[in-house]
Amino acid sequence: NAGVTQTPKFRVLKTGQSMTLLCAQDMNHEYMYWYRQDPGMGLRLIHYSVGEGTTAKGEVPDGYNVSRLKKQNFLLGLESAAPSQTSVYFCASSYPQGAGRGEETQYFGPGTRLLVL
Amino acid sequence: DAKTTQPNSMESNEEEPVHLPCNHSTISGTDYIHWYRQLPSQGPEYVIHGLTSNVNNRMASLAIAEDRKSSTLILHRATLRDAAVYYCILKAGYALNFGKGTSLLVTP
């Protein structure tokens, strides 16, 4: 199993350009997440999905859109990139464990480094 | 969300035990205590989690205070490959709320 993979690994954009980051998981997980990590900081949740066709906003959703058309894929879109979106983007997935959400453990991809000039 | 407090950095010698502390005085009854680590230039990796009782797995042990207001991640024999940022996270919902974590330096 490849686990969680992310495409591309690195990208440079100019302000105003658009792009889509792809996350794929082969573990048949129900839940998927997009986080961003700025230098010297912890990860912050952008959007997440609890199933195919469903998405929800996280802590920092502005400027991003997401889609979950297939269970194994979670796409993160930047419609008009801004320098403030320069960051490392991590995707994660998880599956239901225990009675509530607290027990679930997340599996992370290797990250996509995005530089917006 | 309940927050955690960790030291910014710690240092350990190789092959010695490491105790990484975490304070979470505002923890609620439904919060699980999770630990993740992030090696340089990699995504976070799950280490261990628990609710009330101490937990052991192949990577580490988690000691939880009786009042649950603090916990300690124990690496029994640190190796150079354990050098990473360690995050203590309280989880009750979908998200993992990462703070800045503890940067662990392991010296030979």
Coordinates of C-alpha atoms in Angstrom, one line a residue:
Chain A
N1 CA 0.0 0.0 0.0
A2 CA 1.2 3.5 -0.9
G3 CA -0.8 5.0 2.0
V4 CA -1.5 8.7 1.4
T5 CA 0.2 10.3 -1.7
Q6 CA 0.2 13.9 -2.7
T7 CA 0.7 15.5 -6.1
P8 CA 2.7 17.6 -6.9
K9 CA 5.6 17.6 -4.4
F10 CA 6.6 21.2 -5.1
R11 CA 5.1 24.1 -7.1
V12 CA 5.8 27.7 -7.8
L13 CA 2.9 30.0 -8.7
K14 CA 2.5 33.6 -9.5
T15 CA 0.0 35.7 -7.7
G16 CA -3.5 35.2 -9.2
Q17 CA -2.8 31.9 -10.8
S18 CA -4.9 28.8 -9.9
M19 CA -3.9 25.3 -9.2
T20 CA -5.2 22.0 -7.7
L21 CA -3.5 19.8 -5.2
L22 CA -4.3 16.1 -5.4
C23 CA -4.5 13.8 -2.4
A24 CA -5.0 10.1 -2.9
Q25 CA -5.3 7.3 -0.3
D26 CA -5.5 3.5 -0.9
M27 CA -6.6 2.5 2.6
N28 CA -10.3 2.9 1.9
H29 CA -10.6 5.6 4.6
E30 CA -13.8 7.4 5.1
Y31 CA -12.4 10.7 6.3
M32 CA -9.9 13.0 4.6
Y33 CA -8.3 16.3 5.6
W34 CA -6.3 19.2 4.2
Y35 CA -3.9 21.1 6.5
R36 CA -1.4 23.8 5.9
Q37 CA 1.9 24.4 7.8
D38 CA 3.6 27.7 7.9
P39 CA 7.3 28.0 8.9
G40 CA 7.9 27.2 12.6
M41 CA 4.2 26.5 13.2
G42 CA 2.0 23.6 13.7
L43 CA -0.5 22.4 11.2
R44 CA -3.9 24.1 10.7
L45 CA -7.0 22.5 9.2
I46 CA -8.3 24.0 6.0
H47 CA -11.1 21.7 5.0
Y48 CA -12.1 18.1 5.6
S49 CA -14.5 15.5 4.3
V50 CA -16.4 12.8 6.2
G51 CA -17.4 10.9 3.0
E52 CA -17.6 10.9 -0.7
G53 CA -19.5 14.0 -1.9
T54 CA -19.3 15.8 1.5
T55 CA -16.9 18.6 2.6
A56 CA -16.7 20.9 5.6
K57 CA -14.7 24.0 6.6
G58 CA -11.9 23.8 9.0
E59 CA -10.0 26.6 10.8
V60 CA -8.6 28.4 7.8
P61 CA -10.8 27.8 4.8
D62 CA -10.7 31.2 3.1
G63 CA -9.2 31.2 -0.4
Y64 CA -9.5 27.4 -0.8
N65 CA -12.1 25.1 -2.2
V66 CA -12.2 21.3 -2.0
S67 CA -14.0 18.4 -3.7
R68 CA -14.4 14.7 -2.8
L69 CA -15.9 13.1 -5.9
K70 CA -14.3 9.8 -5.2
K71 CA -13.7 8.2 -1.9
Q72 CA -10.0 7.8 -2.5
N73 CA -9.3 11.3 -3.7
F74 CA -9.5 14.7 -2.0
L75 CA -8.7 17.8 -4.1
L76 CA -7.7 21.2 -2.8
G77 CA -8.1 24.1 -5.1
L78 CA -6.6 27.6 -5.1
E79 CA -8.6 29.8 -7.4
S80 CA -6.5 32.9 -7.2
A81 CA -3.2 32.3 -5.4
A82 CA -1.8 34.9 -3.0
P83 CA 1.6 35.1 -1.4
S84 CA -0.1 34.4 2.0
Q85 CA -0.8 31.0 0.7
T86 CA 2.8 30.1 0.5
S87 CA 3.0 27.1 2.8
V88 CA 3.4 23.3 3.0
Y89 CA 0.2 21.5 2.5
F90 CA -0.5 18.1 4.1
C91 CA -3.3 15.7 3.3
A92 CA -4.4 13.1 5.8
S93 CA -7.0 10.3 6.1
S94 CA -8.6 8.3 8.8
Y95 CA -11.3 5.8 9.5
P96 CA -13.9 5.5 12.2
Q97 CA -12.5 4.1 15.5
G98 CA -14.3 3.7 18.7
A99 CA -17.6 5.3 19.6
G100 CA -16.6 8.9 19.0
R101 CA -14.2 11.0 16.9
G102 CA -11.6 11.3 19.6
E103 CA -9.9 7.9 19.1
E104 CA -9.3 8.3 15.4
T105 CA -5.7 8.5 14.2
Q106 CA -4.8 10.2 11.1
Y107 CA -2.3 9.1 8.4
F108 CA -0.5 11.9 6.6
G109 CA 1.0 12.3 3.2
P110 CA 4.5 13.7 2.5
G111 CA 3.3 17.2 1.8
T112 CA 3.3 19.7 -1.1
R113 CA 5.5 22.8 -0.9
L114 CA 3.8 25.7 -2.5
L115 CA 5.5 29.1 -3.2
V116 CA 3.4 32.0 -4.4
L117 CA 5.4 34.9 -5.8
Chain B
D1 CA -10.7 23.8 22.2
A2 CA -8.7 22.7 25.1
K3 CA -5.0 23.6 24.7
T4 CA -1.8 21.9 25.6
T5 CA 1.5 23.3 26.8
Q6 CA 4.8 21.8 25.9
P7 CA 8.4 22.9 26.2
N8 CA 9.8 24.4 23.1
S9 CA 12.8 22.0 22.9
M10 CA 14.5 19.2 24.7
E11 CA 17.7 17.4 24.3
S12 CA 18.6 13.8 24.9
N13 CA 21.6 11.5 24.5
E14 CA 21.3 8.5 22.2
E15 CA 20.2 5.3 23.8
E16 CA 18.8 7.0 26.9
P17 CA 15.1 7.3 27.9
V18 CA 13.3 10.6 27.0
H19 CA 10.4 12.0 28.9
L20 CA 8.4 14.6 27.0
P21 CA 5.9 16.4 29.2
C22 CA 2.6 18.0 28.2
N23 CA 0.2 20.0 30.3
H24 CA -3.5 20.2 29.5
S25 CA -5.2 21.6 32.6
T26 CA -8.5 22.4 30.7
I27 CA -9.0 18.9 29.3
S28 CA -12.5 17.7 29.0
G29 CA -13.9 14.2 29.7
T30 CA -14.2 13.4 26.1
D31 CA -10.7 14.5 25.0
Y32 CA -8.3 11.8 24.0
I33 CA -4.6 12.6 24.4
H34 CA -2.8 12.1 21.1
W35 CA 0.9 12.3 20.3
Y36 CA 2.2 12.8 16.8
R37 CA 5.7 13.5 15.7
Q38 CA 7.1 15.2 12.6
L39 CA 10.5 14.3 11.3
P40 CA 12.3 16.9 9.2
S41 CA 10.7 17.6 5.9
Q42 CA 8.0 14.9 6.4
G43 CA 4.4 14.7 7.3
P44 CA 3.3 14.1 10.9
E45 CA 3.3 10.5 12.1
Y46 CA 1.0 9.0 14.7
V47 CA 2.8 7.9 17.9
I48 CA 0.3 6.9 20.6
H49 CA -2.9 8.0 22.2
G50 CA -4.9 7.4 25.4
L51 CA -7.9 8.5 27.4
T52 CA -7.3 7.7 31.1
S53 CA -4.9 4.7 31.4
N54 CA -1.3 4.5 30.6
V55 CA -0.6 3.0 27.1
N56 CA 2.3 1.2 25.5
N57 CA 3.0 0.4 21.9
R58 CA 6.1 -0.5 19.9
M59 CA 7.1 3.2 19.5
A60 CA 6.6 4.6 23.0
S61 CA 4.7 4.7 26.2
L62 CA 2.1 7.3 27.3
A63 CA 1.8 8.1 31.0
I64 CA -1.4 10.0 31.9
A65 CA -1.8 11.7 35.3
E66 CA -4.6 10.6 37.5
D67 CA -6.4 13.9 37.1
R68 CA -5.7 13.9 33.4
K69 CA -4.3 17.4 33.5
S70 CA -0.9 16.3 32.3
S71 CA 0.8 13.5 30.4
T72 CA 4.2 12.3 29.5
L73 CA 5.4 10.6 26.3
I74 CA 8.2 8.2 27.0
L75 CA 10.7 7.1 24.5
H76 CA 12.5 4.2 26.1
R77 CA 15.8 4.4 24.2
A78 CA 16.2 7.4 22.0
T79 CA 17.9 7.0 18.7
L80 CA 19.1 9.6 16.2
R81 CA 16.0 8.8 14.1
D82 CA 13.8 10.0 16.9
A83 CA 14.9 13.6 16.4
A84 CA 11.7 15.3 15.5
V85 CA 9.0 17.7 16.7
Y86 CA 6.6 16.0 19.0
Y87 CA 3.1 17.3 19.3
C88 CA 0.7 16.6 22.2
I89 CA -2.9 17.1 21.0
L90 CA -6.3 16.8 22.7
K91 CA -8.8 15.3 20.3
A92 CA -12.6 15.0 20.6
G93 CA -13.7 16.0 17.2
Y94 CA -12.5 15.4 13.6
A95 CA -9.6 17.8 13.7
L96 CA -6.1 17.6 15.1
N97 CA -5.2 21.0 16.6
F98 CA -1.4 21.2 16.4
G99 CA 0.5 23.6 18.5
K100 CA 4.2 24.3 18.1
G101 CA 5.2 21.0 19.8
T102 CA 8.6 20.1 21.4
S103 CA 11.6 19.9 19.2
L104 CA 13.7 16.9 20.4
L105 CA 17.4 16.9 19.7
V106 CA 19.2 13.6 20.1
T107 CA 22.9 13.7 20.4
P108 CA 25.3 10.7 19.8

